[in-house]
Short mmCIF file of C-alpha atoms in Angstrom, two decimals:
data_model
loop_
_atom_site.label_atom_id
_atom_site.label_comp_id
_atom_site.label_asym_id
_atom_site.label_seq_id
_atom_site.Cartn_x
_atom_site.Cartn_y
_atom_site.Cartn_z
CA MET A 1 15.09 38.97 41.95
CA ASN A 2 12.96 39.68 44.96
CA LYS A 3 10.25 37.05 45.31
CA SER A 4 7.92 39.65 46.81
CA ASP A 5 7.84 41.62 43.54
CA HIS A 6 4.25 42.15 42.43
CA ILE A 7 3.55 42.19 38.69
CA LEU A 8 0.24 43.51 37.31
CA ILE A 9 -0.80 42.11 33.90
CA VAL A 10 -3.26 44.33 32.02
CA ASP A 11 -4.65 42.66 28.89
CA ASP A 12 -8.17 42.23 27.51
CA ASP A 13 -7.34 38.68 26.36
CA GLU A 14 -8.17 36.31 29.24
CA GLU A 15 -6.01 33.49 27.86
CA ILE A 16 -2.94 35.73 27.63
CA ARG A 17 -3.54 37.08 31.14
CA GLN A 18 -3.67 33.56 32.54
CA LEU A 19 -0.67 32.28 30.58
CA LEU A 20 1.49 35.20 31.63
CA SER A 21 0.29 34.99 35.21
CA ASP A 22 1.12 31.29 35.43
CA TYR A 23 4.55 31.74 33.85
CA LEU A 24 5.55 34.69 36.01
CA GLN A 25 4.39 32.87 39.13
CA SER A 26 6.58 29.93 38.13
CA ALA A 27 9.47 32.43 37.91
CA GLY A 28 8.85 33.49 41.51
CA TYR A 29 6.76 36.64 41.09
CA ARG A 30 3.40 37.42 42.63
CA THR A 31 0.92 38.33 39.90
CA TRP A 32 -2.28 40.32 39.60
CA VAL A 33 -4.45 40.67 36.52
CA ALA A 34 -6.77 43.27 35.00
CA ALA A 35 -8.83 43.22 31.82
CA ASP A 36 -9.08 46.99 31.33
CA GLY A 37 -8.23 50.40 32.73
CA LYS A 38 -10.92 50.33 35.40
CA ALA A 39 -9.71 46.99 36.75
CA MET A 40 -6.10 48.24 36.58
CA ARG A 41 -6.94 51.24 38.77
CA GLU A 42 -8.75 49.01 41.25
CA GLN A 43 -5.73 46.73 41.56
CA LEU A 44 -3.37 49.68 41.98
CA ASP A 45 -5.56 50.99 44.80
CA LYS A 46 -5.38 47.63 46.61
CA VAL A 47 -1.85 46.37 45.98
CA GLN A 48 1.63 47.90 45.87
CA ILE A 49 2.63 46.94 42.33
CA ASP A 50 6.30 46.82 41.32
CA LEU A 51 5.87 46.55 37.54
CA ILE A 52 3.01 46.57 35.01
CA VAL A 53 2.84 44.47 31.85
CA LEU A 54 0.41 46.50 29.74
CA ASP A 55 -1.21 45.57 26.43
CA LEU A 56 -1.22 48.40 23.89
CA MET A 57 -4.27 47.41 21.85
CA MET A 58 -7.33 47.19 24.08
CA PRO A 59 -10.91 48.31 23.46
CA GLY A 60 -11.89 51.56 25.16
CA GLU A 61 -8.85 52.95 26.94
CA ASP A 62 -5.80 51.61 25.16
CA GLY A 63 -2.35 51.06 26.61
CA VAL A 64 -1.05 54.43 25.41
CA ALA A 65 -3.82 56.33 27.22
CA LEU A 66 -3.39 54.25 30.38
CA CYS A 67 0.39 54.66 30.41
CA ARG A 68 0.09 58.40 29.86
CA GLU A 69 -2.39 58.63 32.76
CA LEU A 70 -0.16 56.50 34.97
CA ARG A 71 2.82 58.77 34.37
CA THR A 72 0.95 61.78 35.74
CA HIS A 73 1.15 60.35 39.26
CA SER A 74 3.37 57.26 39.33
CA ASP A 75 6.77 55.98 38.21
CA ILE A 76 5.86 52.26 38.33
CA PRO A 77 7.85 50.60 35.52
CA VAL A 78 5.77 49.57 32.49
CA ILE A 79 6.46 46.99 29.78
CA MET A 80 4.18 47.54 26.79
CA LEU A 81 2.88 44.52 24.83
CA THR A 82 1.37 44.75 21.37
CA ALA A 83 0.59 42.69 18.29
CA ARG A 84 2.05 45.53 16.27
CA GLY A 85 5.76 45.50 15.61
CA SER A 86 6.54 48.69 13.75
CA PRO A 87 9.25 51.04 15.09
CA LEU A 88 6.68 53.85 15.26
CA ASP A 89 4.44 51.87 17.62
CA ARG A 90 7.44 51.10 19.79
CA ILE A 91 8.52 54.73 19.95
CA VAL A 92 4.98 55.92 20.75
CA GLY A 93 4.83 53.51 23.66
CA LEU A 94 8.20 54.63 24.98
CA GLU A 95 7.43 58.32 24.53
CA VAL A 96 4.34 58.14 26.75
CA GLY A 97 6.42 56.64 29.53
CA ALA A 98 6.77 52.89 28.96
CA ASP A 99 10.13 51.49 30.07
CA ASP A 100 10.26 48.74 27.46
CA TYR A 101 8.30 47.31 24.55
CA MET A 102 7.68 43.74 23.38
CA PRO A 103 5.80 42.79 20.20
CA LYS A 104 3.59 39.70 20.30
CA PRO A 105 4.25 36.84 20.02
CA PHE A 106 7.23 36.74 22.35
CA GLU A 107 9.20 34.23 24.35
CA PRO A 108 8.07 34.32 28.02
CA ARG A 109 11.65 33.81 29.17
CA GLU A 110 12.58 37.05 27.43
CA LEU A 111 9.80 38.85 29.28
CA VAL A 112 11.15 37.56 32.60
CA ALA A 113 14.65 38.70 31.63
CA ARG A 114 13.39 42.18 30.79
CA ILE A 115 11.40 42.40 34.01
CA LYS A 116 14.57 41.63 35.98
CA VAL A 117 16.53 44.29 34.08
CA ILE A 118 13.88 46.98 34.50
CA LEU A 119 13.32 46.32 38.21
CA LYS A 120 17.08 46.41 38.76
CA ARG A 121 17.30 49.67 36.83
CA ALA A 122 14.39 51.22 38.74
CA ARG A 123 16.19 50.45 41.99
CA SER A 124 19.64 51.42 40.76
CA TYR A 125 19.62 54.99 42.10
CA PRO A 126 21.95 54.79 45.14
CA LEU A 127 20.03 54.95 48.42
CA GLN A 128 22.74 57.03 50.09
CA ALA A 129 22.74 59.50 47.21
CA ALA A 130 18.97 59.75 47.49
CA ARG A 131 19.27 60.50 51.22
CA ASN A 132 21.92 63.14 50.62
CA ALA A 133 20.14 64.74 47.67
CA PRO A 134 18.91 68.31 48.08
CA GLY A 135 15.22 68.68 48.83
CA PHE A 136 14.40 70.91 45.89
CA ILE A 137 16.15 72.19 42.78
CA ARG A 138 15.00 75.21 40.78
CA PHE A 139 15.85 75.84 37.14
CA ALA A 140 14.25 77.83 34.31
CA GLY A 141 11.06 78.43 36.33
CA TRP A 142 10.72 74.76 37.28
CA ARG A 143 10.93 73.24 40.77
CA LEU A 144 12.12 69.64 41.11
CA ASP A 145 11.27 67.74 44.29
CA THR A 146 14.16 65.27 44.47
CA GLN A 147 12.51 63.00 47.03
CA ALA A 148 9.15 62.64 45.28
CA ARG A 149 10.75 62.96 41.80
CA GLN A 150 8.14 65.53 40.86
CA LEU A 151 8.31 68.63 38.68
CA GLN A 152 6.11 71.68 38.98
CA ARG A 153 5.98 75.13 37.41
CA ASP A 154 3.96 77.87 39.16
CA ASP A 155 0.44 76.52 39.78
CA GLU A 156 0.52 74.02 36.91
CA PRO A 157 -0.20 70.31 37.54
CA VAL A 158 2.54 68.27 39.19
CA ILE A 159 4.50 65.95 36.88
CA THR A 160 5.77 62.68 38.39
CA LEU A 161 8.86 61.44 36.57
CA GLY A 162 9.65 57.81 35.87
CA SER A 163 12.96 56.55 37.28
CA SER A 164 14.82 56.73 33.95
CA ASP A 165 13.58 60.25 33.14
CA TYR A 166 14.43 61.45 36.64
CA LEU A 167 17.97 60.10 36.50
CA VAL A 168 18.60 61.63 33.07
CA LEU A 169 17.27 65.00 34.24
CA ARG A 170 19.32 64.88 37.45
CA THR A 171 22.46 64.14 35.47
CA LEU A 172 21.78 67.08 33.15
CA ILE A 173 21.04 69.34 36.13
CA ASP A 174 24.21 68.26 37.94
CA HIS A 175 26.17 69.28 34.83
CA ALA A 176 24.08 72.28 33.76
CA ASN A 177 25.45 74.32 30.83
CA ARG A 178 27.84 71.52 29.95
CA ALA A 179 27.45 69.23 26.94
CA LEU A 180 27.17 65.57 27.92
CA THR A 181 27.74 62.76 25.47
CA ARG A 182 25.25 59.94 25.07
CA ASP A 183 27.93 57.54 26.33
CA TYR A 184 28.35 59.60 29.49
CA LEU A 185 24.61 59.58 30.10
CA LEU A 186 24.44 55.84 29.45
CA ASN A 187 27.30 55.15 31.84
CA ASN A 188 25.90 57.38 34.57
CA VAL A 189 22.21 56.53 34.26
CA TYR A 190 22.20 52.94 33.01
CA SER A 191 24.43 49.99 32.56
CA LYS A 192 24.97 49.91 28.80
CA ASP A 193 24.46 46.18 28.38
CA SER A 194 21.12 46.29 30.21
CA LEU A 195 19.38 48.68 27.83
CA PRO A 196 16.47 47.21 25.88
CA PHE A 197 16.95 49.73 23.08
CA ASP A 198 19.92 51.82 22.03
CA ARG A 199 17.67 54.91 21.75
CA SER A 200 16.72 54.88 25.43
CA ILE A 201 18.56 58.13 26.23
CA ASP A 202 17.02 59.88 23.22
CA VAL A 203 13.55 58.72 24.22
CA CYS A 204 14.06 60.01 27.78
CA ILE A 205 15.19 63.36 26.38
CA SER A 206 12.10 63.46 24.15
CA ARG A 207 9.82 62.86 27.13
CA LEU A 208 11.58 65.49 29.22
CA ARG A 209 11.22 68.00 26.41
CA GLN A 210 7.50 67.29 26.24
CA HIS A 211 7.31 68.26 29.90
CA LEU A 212 9.75 71.18 29.98
CA GLU A 213 9.80 72.91 26.61
CA PRO A 214 7.18 75.39 25.34
CA ASP A 215 7.82 73.97 21.87
CA PRO A 216 9.38 70.48 22.14
CA ARG A 217 10.15 70.45 18.40
CA HIS A 218 12.37 73.50 18.86
CA PRO A 219 13.94 72.95 22.30
CA THR A 220 15.83 75.73 24.03
CA LEU A 221 16.22 74.26 27.54
CA ILE A 222 17.55 70.80 26.70
CA ARG A 223 19.65 71.45 23.62
CA THR A 224 21.05 68.89 21.22
CA VAL A 225 24.78 69.50 20.81
CA ARG A 226 25.79 68.31 17.38
CA ASN A 227 28.18 65.36 17.31
CA THR A 228 28.19 65.30 21.13
CA GLY A 229 24.92 64.78 22.97
CA TYR A 230 22.74 67.01 25.13
CA MET A 231 23.03 70.03 27.39
CA LEU A 232 20.71 71.66 29.93
CA THR A 233 20.96 75.43 29.40
CA ALA A 234 19.79 76.89 32.72
CA ASP A 235 21.03 78.35 35.97
CA VAL A 236 20.40 75.93 38.82
CA VAL A 237 19.53 76.86 42.41
CA VAL A 238 19.61 74.16 45.12
CA GLU A 239 17.27 74.44 48.10
CA GLU A 240 18.05 72.36 51.19
#
């Protein structure tokens, strides 16, 4: 763990903000706090944040809206906190771009453990591979900027991918028109034993489909291959 890691805690409950801030500081992190979306944006403008702990249920802009907004321009890892514990709430949080999900109440030591895992994962893409990666990749009308991890189609808004989504997409692109098993994706994108949820690959695929497919419920670009996994069906052109 890098002691310079900056964690931003976004929660409308002042007591929870302070408790989490104190605990994370005792674990060696530098912490910043925000009570709402406006304060979160102000902190992000001032400080280079490494990870955000974001409450789902807040008055005004809730955690889902804030996470969705964040993913339009940033891949900062996000852990979503909520008093709700249903699988649907968890999936909604993950589908809008959260990297992990913790229902309240939770054990602070578990939060620290998950922060370590997610920061390690976010930094797991090999630096040398990143340096040697092509500048741009084109497929199915899309253009992927491999340095900025951004997608764009024609004059549509730029989409900034989170680290997990980018690595899954790169793996599919590198093996275009070939079915990849979930185990292969897990082994090449993550370390299996570090995954918070066993549906992480499926959730990444769901997010990518939301970005790439005209009709995500009936995908044609990222196909599900029965009893195998997933396949990107596209011709790929690499631009140096």
